[in-house]
Amino acid sequence: MTDSTAVQHDAPPIVACTISRDVQIFDLLIEDMEAALGDAWGDLSFEDAVAFLGQKEARSLQFVTIAMDANDEDNLPLVSEVIAVAKSVGIKVILIAEDVSPTALHQLLREGGDEFVPYPLPENELARAIERVLTAEPTPQHAPGDKQFNASGDHSGVVIPVHGIAGGTGATMMAVNMAWELANIDKDEPPKVCLLDLDFQFGSVSTYLDLPRRETVLEMLTDTESMDSEAFMASMLTFEDKVHVLTAPTDMIPLDMITPEDIGRVIEMARVNFDYVLIDMPSTMVEWSQTVLEMAHIYFAMIELDMRSAQNTLRLKRALQSEDLPFEKIRFILNRAPGFTDLNGKSRVKRLADSLGISIDVLMPDGGKPVMQSCDHGAPMAVGIPKNPLRKEIAKLAKSMHDVNQAEAEARA
């Protein structure tokens, strides 16, 4: 006689939950959770989540996704309470936000959100966010003999932003290579140099130096009030033990999610720990652009000999002068400038400067395809193409700046 009793399979343990006003509003989230976890997840309302996460049954949860839109901003205290309860029991929190204000998002990240993913969800982005929150970030290991720089807070560094007035003018290339040249300017007493990538959406400093992006960057940026020198240094990576680099965050974040006060604290922390602070700026002007300009000692604006650069320069000049901001700090650098024997090109440069009412202080030659190849290979030009004419001009500019800084320091002593 055969046993016809049906075999009972245990349901998979619940390892995650979605928490929202109504999960049906976020249909794409449902699809992505099913794709990532199958049936091993559940859903809760905000009210139920506070009670459930504090119970013993919630100990099996590895993470929760909190989905919210603009209508949930009135319930921020409740959302914050959910995050606090989850963090208190060691559960990771992924924020899924649609049309939520930067201020609200900033607050929730500061209160313990581990990841932010915009809604509608980009393809595979939830799976990547889950992988990141469940994978502990390795502590950087230093080999014996590696040079390590500890925070001292006793410097008074020179702040040098680099801003591309139009796309493709070479601002990131300039910031990266200027930082490297300054770090190698004096073999006996090399300056301490850091490079901040403040283009939070499309920053590519990490690409140009073949460095990974780190989750600690966003954590530091969203909690600058409690940031100290050690936390600031821990958020950075080093390139060849010579340049400290704050990469752009792993994910795109709204530029105005970071406040002027946050940016001011970051730059000030960099200034007191380094001799030179290079900043790769986003091409977009945002609320904290004024903060950077006012804290800068010199502000490089990269342009080219084209109509885009001319029109954008004129817009920038009008905007700054209308707000009585220090336009005089800006030094214009013309990238891909005409050659020495190109008299017609030189005449065009003069006409451009005269028509805009500016002084073009530095002319950088066209380094050709090797420059972009060097950037793609993740190395400064001095390493791969040291004889390139563009690299030589950047080295001259770095030496000139360092000599002026040294002379001023001696005069103050």
Short mmCIF file of C-alpha atoms in Angstrom, two decimals:
data_model
loop_
_atom_site.label_atom_id
_atom_site.label_comp_id
_atom_site.label_asym_id
_atom_site.label_seq_id
_atom_site.Cartn_x
_atom_site.Cartn_y
_atom_site.Cartn_z
CA MET A 1 0.00 0.00 0.00
CA THR A 2 1.50 3.32 -1.05
CA ASP A 3 1.54 6.35 1.21
CA SER A 4 -0.48 9.05 -0.49
CA THR A 5 0.10 11.63 2.22
CA ALA A 6 1.28 14.90 0.65
CA VAL A 7 4.80 15.94 1.54
CA GLN A 8 4.76 19.21 3.45
CA HIS A 9 7.60 21.60 2.55
CA ASP A 10 8.65 24.24 5.04
CA ALA A 11 8.17 27.79 3.85
CA PRO A 12 11.45 29.63 3.29
CA PRO A 13 12.50 31.83 6.22
CA ILE A 14 11.70 35.53 5.81
CA VAL A 15 14.99 37.42 5.43
CA ALA A 16 13.66 40.83 4.37
CA CYS A 17 10.60 43.05 4.46
CA THR A 18 9.30 45.96 2.47
CA ILE A 19 7.91 48.74 4.63
CA SER A 20 5.64 51.33 3.07
CA ARG A 21 2.30 53.11 3.20
CA ASP A 22 1.05 50.63 0.59
CA VAL A 23 3.47 48.30 -1.19
CA GLN A 24 1.12 48.05 -4.19
CA ILE A 25 2.06 51.64 -5.06
CA PHE A 26 5.61 50.40 -5.69
CA ASP A 27 4.91 47.58 -8.14
CA LEU A 28 8.45 47.59 -9.52
CA LEU A 29 9.78 47.06 -6.01
CA ILE A 30 7.56 43.98 -5.65
CA GLU A 31 8.96 42.56 -8.89
CA ASP A 32 12.58 43.21 -7.89
CA MET A 33 12.10 41.74 -4.40
CA GLU A 34 10.62 38.59 -5.91
CA ALA A 35 13.48 38.38 -8.40
CA ALA A 36 16.07 38.76 -5.66
CA LEU A 37 14.50 36.74 -2.83
CA GLY A 38 11.69 34.62 -4.24
CA ASP A 39 9.18 34.09 -1.42
CA ALA A 40 11.63 34.87 1.39
CA TRP A 41 10.25 38.34 2.09
CA GLY A 42 7.18 40.03 3.47
CA ASP A 43 5.64 43.46 3.62
CA LEU A 44 4.61 45.71 6.49
CA SER A 45 3.00 49.08 6.99
CA PHE A 46 4.94 51.76 8.85
CA GLU A 47 2.77 51.29 11.94
CA ASP A 48 3.12 47.50 11.98
CA ALA A 49 6.87 47.69 11.32
CA VAL A 50 7.61 49.52 14.56
CA ALA A 51 5.92 46.78 16.59
CA PHE A 52 7.21 43.82 14.56
CA LEU A 53 10.89 44.83 14.34
CA GLY A 54 11.13 44.87 18.10
CA GLN A 55 9.91 41.28 18.42
CA LYS A 56 11.98 38.12 18.55
CA GLU A 57 10.50 36.93 15.23
CA ALA A 58 12.25 39.79 13.43
CA ARG A 59 15.73 38.53 14.33
CA SER A 60 15.91 36.53 11.09
CA LEU A 61 15.64 39.69 8.97
CA GLN A 62 18.82 40.74 7.21
CA PHE A 63 17.48 43.98 5.77
CA VAL A 64 14.35 46.03 5.14
CA THR A 65 13.47 48.29 2.23
CA ILE A 66 11.57 51.42 3.20
CA ALA A 67 9.62 52.71 0.20
CA MET A 68 8.21 56.22 0.31
CA ASP A 69 7.11 59.07 -1.91
CA ALA A 70 6.31 62.75 -1.42
CA ASN A 71 3.06 61.90 0.38
CA ASP A 72 5.04 60.21 3.16
CA GLU A 73 7.02 63.30 4.11
CA ASP A 74 4.31 64.26 6.59
CA ASN A 75 5.10 61.01 8.42
CA LEU A 76 8.87 61.46 8.67
CA PRO A 77 8.92 60.98 12.47
CA LEU A 78 7.28 57.58 12.03
CA VAL A 79 9.69 56.61 9.23
CA SER A 80 12.60 57.73 11.41
CA GLU A 81 11.27 55.57 14.24
CA VAL A 82 11.17 52.55 11.93
CA ILE A 83 14.79 53.15 10.94
CA ALA A 84 15.85 53.56 14.58
CA VAL A 85 14.18 50.31 15.63
CA ALA A 86 15.72 48.42 12.68
CA LYS A 87 19.21 49.72 13.40
CA SER A 88 18.88 48.94 17.11
CA VAL A 89 18.55 45.23 16.28
CA GLY A 90 21.21 45.19 13.55
CA ILE A 91 18.93 45.18 10.50
CA LYS A 92 20.20 47.01 7.40
CA VAL A 93 17.98 49.68 5.84
CA ILE A 94 17.60 50.43 2.12
CA LEU A 95 15.65 53.59 1.30
CA ILE A 96 13.53 53.56 -1.87
CA ALA A 97 12.39 57.11 -2.60
CA GLU A 98 10.27 58.77 -5.28
CA ASP A 99 9.96 62.57 -5.38
CA VAL A 100 11.19 62.89 -1.80
CA SER A 101 12.86 66.21 -1.01
CA PRO A 102 16.66 66.21 -0.55
CA THR A 103 16.19 67.53 2.99
CA ALA A 104 14.00 64.58 3.99
CA LEU A 105 16.29 62.07 2.31
CA HIS A 106 19.32 63.63 3.96
CA GLN A 107 17.64 63.35 7.36
CA LEU A 108 16.77 59.67 6.90
CA LEU A 109 20.27 58.76 5.73
CA ARG A 110 21.74 60.52 8.73
CA GLU A 111 19.43 58.61 11.03
CA GLY A 112 20.67 55.24 9.81
CA GLY A 113 19.70 54.53 6.20
CA ASP A 114 22.42 52.33 4.72
CA GLU A 115 21.55 52.69 1.02
CA PHE A 116 19.46 54.95 -1.20
CA VAL A 117 17.88 53.79 -4.47
CA PRO A 118 15.62 56.10 -6.52
CA TYR A 119 12.19 54.96 -7.66
CA PRO A 120 11.34 53.93 -10.37
CA LEU A 121 14.12 51.44 -9.74
CA PRO A 122 16.95 51.34 -12.30
CA GLU A 123 17.52 47.88 -13.73
CA ASN A 124 19.29 45.53 -11.26
CA GLU A 125 19.92 48.42 -8.88
CA LEU A 126 18.00 46.87 -5.97
CA ALA A 127 19.99 43.64 -6.30
CA ARG A 128 23.23 45.60 -6.23
CA ALA A 129 22.07 47.60 -3.19
CA ILE A 130 21.19 44.37 -1.37
CA GLU A 131 24.60 42.94 -2.16
CA ARG A 132 26.31 46.07 -0.85
CA VAL A 133 24.44 46.22 2.46
CA LEU A 134 24.99 42.52 3.12
CA THR A 135 28.69 42.62 2.26
CA ALA A 136 30.91 44.14 4.90
CA GLU A 137 33.30 46.69 3.44
CA PRO A 138 36.87 45.44 3.90
CA THR A 139 39.20 47.49 6.00
CA PRO A 140 42.04 48.84 3.82
CA GLN A 141 45.18 46.84 4.45
CA HIS A 142 48.58 48.50 4.43
CA ALA A 143 51.65 46.55 3.51
CA PRO A 144 54.72 46.88 5.74
CA GLY A 145 56.65 49.94 4.71
CA ASP A 146 53.63 51.72 3.25
CA LYS A 147 53.58 55.41 4.03
CA GLN A 148 50.63 56.23 6.21
CA PHE A 149 49.44 59.74 6.90
CA ASN A 150 47.60 60.38 10.12
CA ALA A 151 45.34 63.35 10.65
CA SER A 152 47.06 66.19 12.46
CA GLY A 153 44.77 69.19 12.03
CA ASP A 154 47.72 71.59 12.07
CA HIS A 155 47.85 72.58 8.40
CA SER A 156 46.50 75.60 6.55
CA GLY A 157 46.07 74.18 3.08
CA VAL A 158 45.50 75.97 -0.21
CA VAL A 159 42.02 75.26 -1.59
CA ILE A 160 41.95 74.92 -5.39
CA PRO A 161 38.64 74.01 -7.07
CA VAL A 162 38.63 73.11 -10.78
CA HIS A 163 35.37 73.76 -12.66
CA GLY A 164 34.55 72.78 -16.22
CA ILE A 165 32.56 75.64 -17.76
CA ALA A 166 31.31 73.28 -20.47
CA GLY A 167 31.28 69.51 -20.84
CA GLY A 168 34.54 67.91 -21.91
CA THR A 169 36.79 70.87 -21.16
CA GLY A 170 39.14 68.69 -19.08
CA ALA A 171 38.35 69.75 -15.51
CA THR A 172 38.72 66.27 -13.99
CA MET A 173 41.87 65.63 -15.99
CA MET A 174 43.29 68.92 -14.69
CA ALA A 175 42.32 68.28 -11.06
CA VAL A 176 43.75 64.76 -11.04
CA ASN A 177 47.03 65.64 -12.72
CA MET A 178 47.49 68.87 -10.76
CA ALA A 179 47.08 66.92 -7.52
CA TRP A 180 49.69 64.38 -8.65
CA GLU A 181 52.18 67.04 -9.76
CA LEU A 182 51.85 68.92 -6.45
CA ALA A 183 52.30 65.71 -4.47
CA ASN A 184 55.59 65.08 -6.31
CA ILE A 185 56.81 68.67 -6.49
CA ASP A 186 59.42 68.24 -3.72
CA LYS A 187 61.08 64.87 -3.26
CA ASP A 188 62.65 65.82 0.08
CA GLU A 189 59.58 67.41 1.69
CA PRO A 190 56.58 66.44 -0.44
CA PRO A 191 53.41 68.41 0.30
CA LYS A 192 50.40 66.57 1.66
CA VAL A 193 47.76 66.66 -1.08
CA CYS A 194 44.14 65.58 -1.19
CA LEU A 195 41.65 65.49 -4.04
CA LEU A 196 37.92 65.86 -3.40
CA ASP A 197 35.45 64.71 -6.06
CA LEU A 198 32.35 66.82 -5.40
CA ASP A 199 30.58 65.81 -8.60
CA PHE A 200 28.26 63.49 -6.70
CA GLN A 201 26.44 62.26 -9.79
CA PHE A 202 28.98 61.78 -12.58
CA GLY A 203 32.32 62.25 -10.80
CA SER A 204 35.07 60.24 -12.46
CA VAL A 205 38.15 60.93 -10.33
CA SER A 206 37.98 57.30 -9.16
CA THR A 207 38.06 56.17 -12.79
CA TYR A 208 41.01 58.39 -13.66
CA LEU A 209 43.00 56.93 -10.75
CA ASP A 210 41.60 53.38 -10.89
CA LEU A 211 40.21 53.56 -7.36
CA PRO A 212 37.04 51.89 -6.06
CA ARG A 213 34.13 53.95 -4.78
CA ARG A 214 33.26 53.43 -1.12
CA GLU A 215 30.03 53.46 0.85
CA THR A 216 31.74 55.37 3.66
CA VAL A 217 31.82 58.49 1.48
CA LEU A 218 28.04 58.93 1.57
CA GLU A 219 27.95 58.05 5.26
CA MET A 220 30.49 60.78 5.99
CA LEU A 221 28.82 63.38 3.76
CA THR A 222 25.42 62.86 5.37
CA ASP A 223 26.73 63.18 8.93
CA THR A 224 29.34 65.92 8.79
CA GLU A 225 28.24 67.35 12.13
CA SER A 226 29.80 64.40 13.94
CA MET A 227 32.76 64.09 11.55
CA ASP A 228 36.23 64.32 13.06
CA SER A 229 39.65 64.10 11.43
CA GLU A 230 39.87 60.35 11.85
CA ALA A 231 36.46 59.75 10.27
CA PHE A 232 37.34 62.08 7.42
CA MET A 233 40.63 60.31 6.74
CA ALA A 234 38.93 56.91 6.94
CA SER A 235 36.52 57.89 4.17
CA MET A 236 39.38 58.49 1.72
CA LEU A 237 41.63 56.24 -0.32
CA THR A 238 45.25 56.84 -1.28
CA PHE A 239 46.78 56.71 -4.72
CA GLU A 240 50.36 55.45 -4.68
CA ASP A 241 50.61 56.60 -1.04
CA LYS A 242 50.92 60.19 -2.25
CA VAL A 243 47.46 61.61 -2.94
CA HIS A 244 44.48 61.14 -0.64
CA VAL A 245 41.26 60.91 -2.63
CA LEU A 246 37.63 61.38 -1.60
CA THR A 247 35.78 59.68 -4.45
CA ALA A 248 32.23 60.44 -5.51
CA PRO A 249 29.65 58.21 -3.78
CA THR A 250 28.88 54.79 -5.21
CA ASP A 251 25.39 55.83 -6.35
CA MET A 252 24.09 59.02 -7.90
CA ILE A 253 22.64 61.35 -5.29
CA PRO A 254 20.92 64.73 -5.70
CA LEU A 255 23.52 67.50 -5.73
CA ASP A 256 21.42 69.55 -3.31
CA MET A 257 21.10 66.66 -0.89
CA ILE A 258 24.40 67.87 0.60
CA THR A 259 24.06 71.27 2.23
CA PRO A 260 26.45 74.26 2.11
CA GLU A 261 27.23 73.58 5.77
CA ASP A 262 28.22 69.98 4.94
CA ILE A 263 30.51 71.11 2.13
CA GLY A 264 32.03 73.81 4.32
CA ARG A 265 32.89 71.28 7.03
CA VAL A 266 34.43 68.86 4.52
CA ILE A 267 36.61 71.52 2.90
CA GLU A 268 37.68 72.93 6.25
CA MET A 269 38.58 69.44 7.48
CA ALA A 270 40.64 68.88 4.35
CA ARG A 271 42.29 72.29 4.64
CA VAL A 272 43.56 71.75 8.19
CA ASN A 273 44.96 68.30 7.37
CA PHE A 274 46.60 68.92 3.98
CA ASP A 275 48.85 71.43 2.26
CA TYR A 276 46.86 71.42 -0.97
CA VAL A 277 43.16 70.63 -1.44
CA LEU A 278 42.16 70.06 -5.08
CA ILE A 279 38.41 69.93 -5.75
CA ASP A 280 36.80 68.52 -8.87
CA MET A 281 33.55 70.49 -9.17
CA PRO A 282 30.33 69.52 -10.96
CA SER A 283 29.67 71.63 -14.05
CA THR A 284 26.28 72.56 -12.55
CA MET A 285 26.03 75.51 -10.17
CA VAL A 286 24.27 74.46 -6.95
CA GLU A 287 23.51 76.01 -3.59
CA TRP A 288 26.89 75.10 -2.13
CA SER A 289 28.90 76.37 -5.13
CA GLN A 290 29.07 79.73 -3.34
CA THR A 291 30.58 78.02 -0.29
CA VAL A 292 33.35 76.49 -2.39
CA LEU A 293 34.07 79.76 -4.19
CA GLU A 294 34.30 81.72 -0.95
CA MET A 295 36.61 79.14 0.67
CA ALA A 296 38.84 78.85 -2.41
CA HIS A 297 42.20 80.57 -2.59
CA ILE A 298 42.14 80.32 -6.37
CA TYR A 299 39.34 78.92 -8.54
CA PHE A 300 40.28 77.42 -11.90
CA ALA A 301 37.67 77.54 -14.67
CA MET A 302 38.37 75.30 -17.66
CA ILE A 303 37.21 76.59 -21.06
CA GLU A 304 37.80 75.87 -24.72
CA LEU A 305 37.89 78.05 -27.80
CA ASP A 306 34.25 77.50 -28.71
CA MET A 307 30.83 79.09 -28.43
CA ARG A 308 29.71 76.83 -25.54
CA SER A 309 32.51 78.04 -23.31
CA ALA A 310 31.99 81.66 -24.31
CA GLN A 311 28.26 81.64 -23.56
CA ASN A 312 28.63 79.76 -20.28
CA THR A 313 31.44 82.02 -19.14
CA LEU A 314 29.25 85.04 -19.76
CA ARG A 315 26.40 83.44 -17.79
CA LEU A 316 28.73 82.60 -14.91
CA LYS A 317 30.17 86.11 -14.83
CA ARG A 318 26.73 87.71 -14.75
CA ALA A 319 25.48 85.34 -12.05
CA LEU A 320 28.43 85.91 -9.73
CA GLN A 321 28.58 89.66 -10.20
CA SER A 322 24.83 90.04 -9.70
CA GLU A 323 25.19 88.34 -6.29
CA ASP A 324 28.35 90.31 -5.45
CA LEU A 325 30.39 87.09 -5.24
CA PRO A 326 34.20 87.05 -5.67
CA PHE A 327 34.45 86.62 -9.44
CA GLU A 328 38.03 87.90 -9.22
CA LYS A 329 39.10 84.57 -7.67
CA ILE A 330 38.44 82.79 -10.96
CA ARG A 331 41.41 82.05 -13.20
CA PHE A 332 40.48 80.90 -16.69
CA ILE A 333 42.44 78.07 -18.24
CA LEU A 334 42.06 77.52 -21.98
CA ASN A 335 42.41 73.82 -22.78
CA ARG A 336 43.41 72.66 -26.28
CA ALA A 337 44.79 76.10 -26.97
CA PRO A 338 46.23 77.03 -30.39
CA GLY A 339 49.88 76.17 -30.98
CA PHE A 340 52.74 78.63 -30.73
CA THR A 341 52.87 79.22 -34.48
CA ASP A 342 49.10 79.48 -34.97
CA LEU A 343 48.81 83.26 -35.23
CA ASN A 344 45.18 83.14 -36.32
CA GLY A 345 44.35 80.98 -33.30
CA LYS A 346 46.11 83.37 -30.95
CA SER A 347 44.09 86.22 -32.39
CA ARG A 348 40.88 84.28 -31.71
CA VAL A 349 41.96 83.75 -28.08
CA LYS A 350 42.50 87.49 -27.65
CA ARG A 351 39.13 88.31 -29.19
CA LEU A 352 37.43 85.76 -26.92
CA ALA A 353 38.97 87.28 -23.80
CA ASP A 354 38.19 90.85 -24.87
CA SER A 355 34.58 90.09 -25.79
CA LEU A 356 33.94 88.39 -22.44
CA GLY A 357 35.86 90.93 -20.40
CA ILE A 358 38.07 88.29 -18.80
CA SER A 359 41.73 87.39 -18.65
CA ILE A 360 42.71 83.95 -19.90
CA ASP A 361 45.61 83.26 -17.57
CA VAL A 362 46.83 79.84 -18.72
CA LEU A 363 46.96 78.24 -22.17
CA MET A 364 47.10 74.45 -22.19
CA PRO A 365 48.14 72.68 -25.41
CA ASP A 366 46.18 69.84 -26.94
CA GLY A 367 47.71 66.63 -25.61
CA GLY A 368 45.88 64.49 -28.17
CA LYS A 369 44.51 60.98 -27.78
CA PRO A 370 47.27 59.84 -25.36
CA VAL A 371 45.72 62.07 -22.68
CA MET A 372 42.36 60.29 -22.75
CA GLN A 373 44.09 56.92 -22.98
CA SER A 374 46.07 57.80 -19.86
CA CYS A 375 42.85 58.74 -18.05
CA ASP A 376 41.17 55.50 -19.12
CA HIS A 377 44.16 53.52 -17.87
CA GLY A 378 43.74 55.05 -14.42
CA ALA A 379 47.11 56.77 -14.11
CA PRO A 380 48.33 60.40 -14.09
CA MET A 381 50.06 61.59 -17.24
CA ALA A 382 53.37 61.89 -15.39
CA VAL A 383 53.33 58.10 -14.98
CA GLY A 384 52.35 57.01 -18.49
CA ILE A 385 53.11 59.91 -20.83
CA PRO A 386 55.58 62.20 -19.00
CA LYS A 387 56.78 63.92 -22.19
CA ASN A 388 53.31 64.89 -23.37
CA PRO A 389 53.16 68.69 -23.90
CA LEU A 390 49.97 69.00 -21.82
CA ARG A 391 51.57 67.17 -18.91
CA LYS A 392 54.59 69.48 -19.08
CA GLU A 393 52.40 72.59 -18.89
CA ILE A 394 50.46 71.22 -15.92
CA ALA A 395 53.77 70.49 -14.17
CA LYS A 396 54.91 74.07 -14.83
CA LEU A 397 51.66 75.46 -13.43
CA ALA A 398 51.97 73.27 -10.33
CA LYS A 399 55.54 74.42 -9.75
CA SER A 400 54.56 78.05 -10.17
CA MET A 401 51.75 77.69 -7.64
CA HIS A 402 53.97 75.85 -5.17
CA ASP A 403 56.73 78.48 -5.47
CA VAL A 404 54.25 81.29 -4.79
CA ASN A 405 52.81 79.40 -1.82
CA GLN A 406 56.27 78.74 -0.40
CA ALA A 407 57.27 82.40 -0.80
CA GLU A 408 54.10 83.55 0.98
CA ALA A 409 54.66 81.05 3.78
CA GLU A 410 58.23 82.31 4.28
CA ALA A 411 57.00 85.91 4.29
CA ARG A 412 54.49 85.07 7.04
CA ALA A 413 57.10 83.25 9.13
#
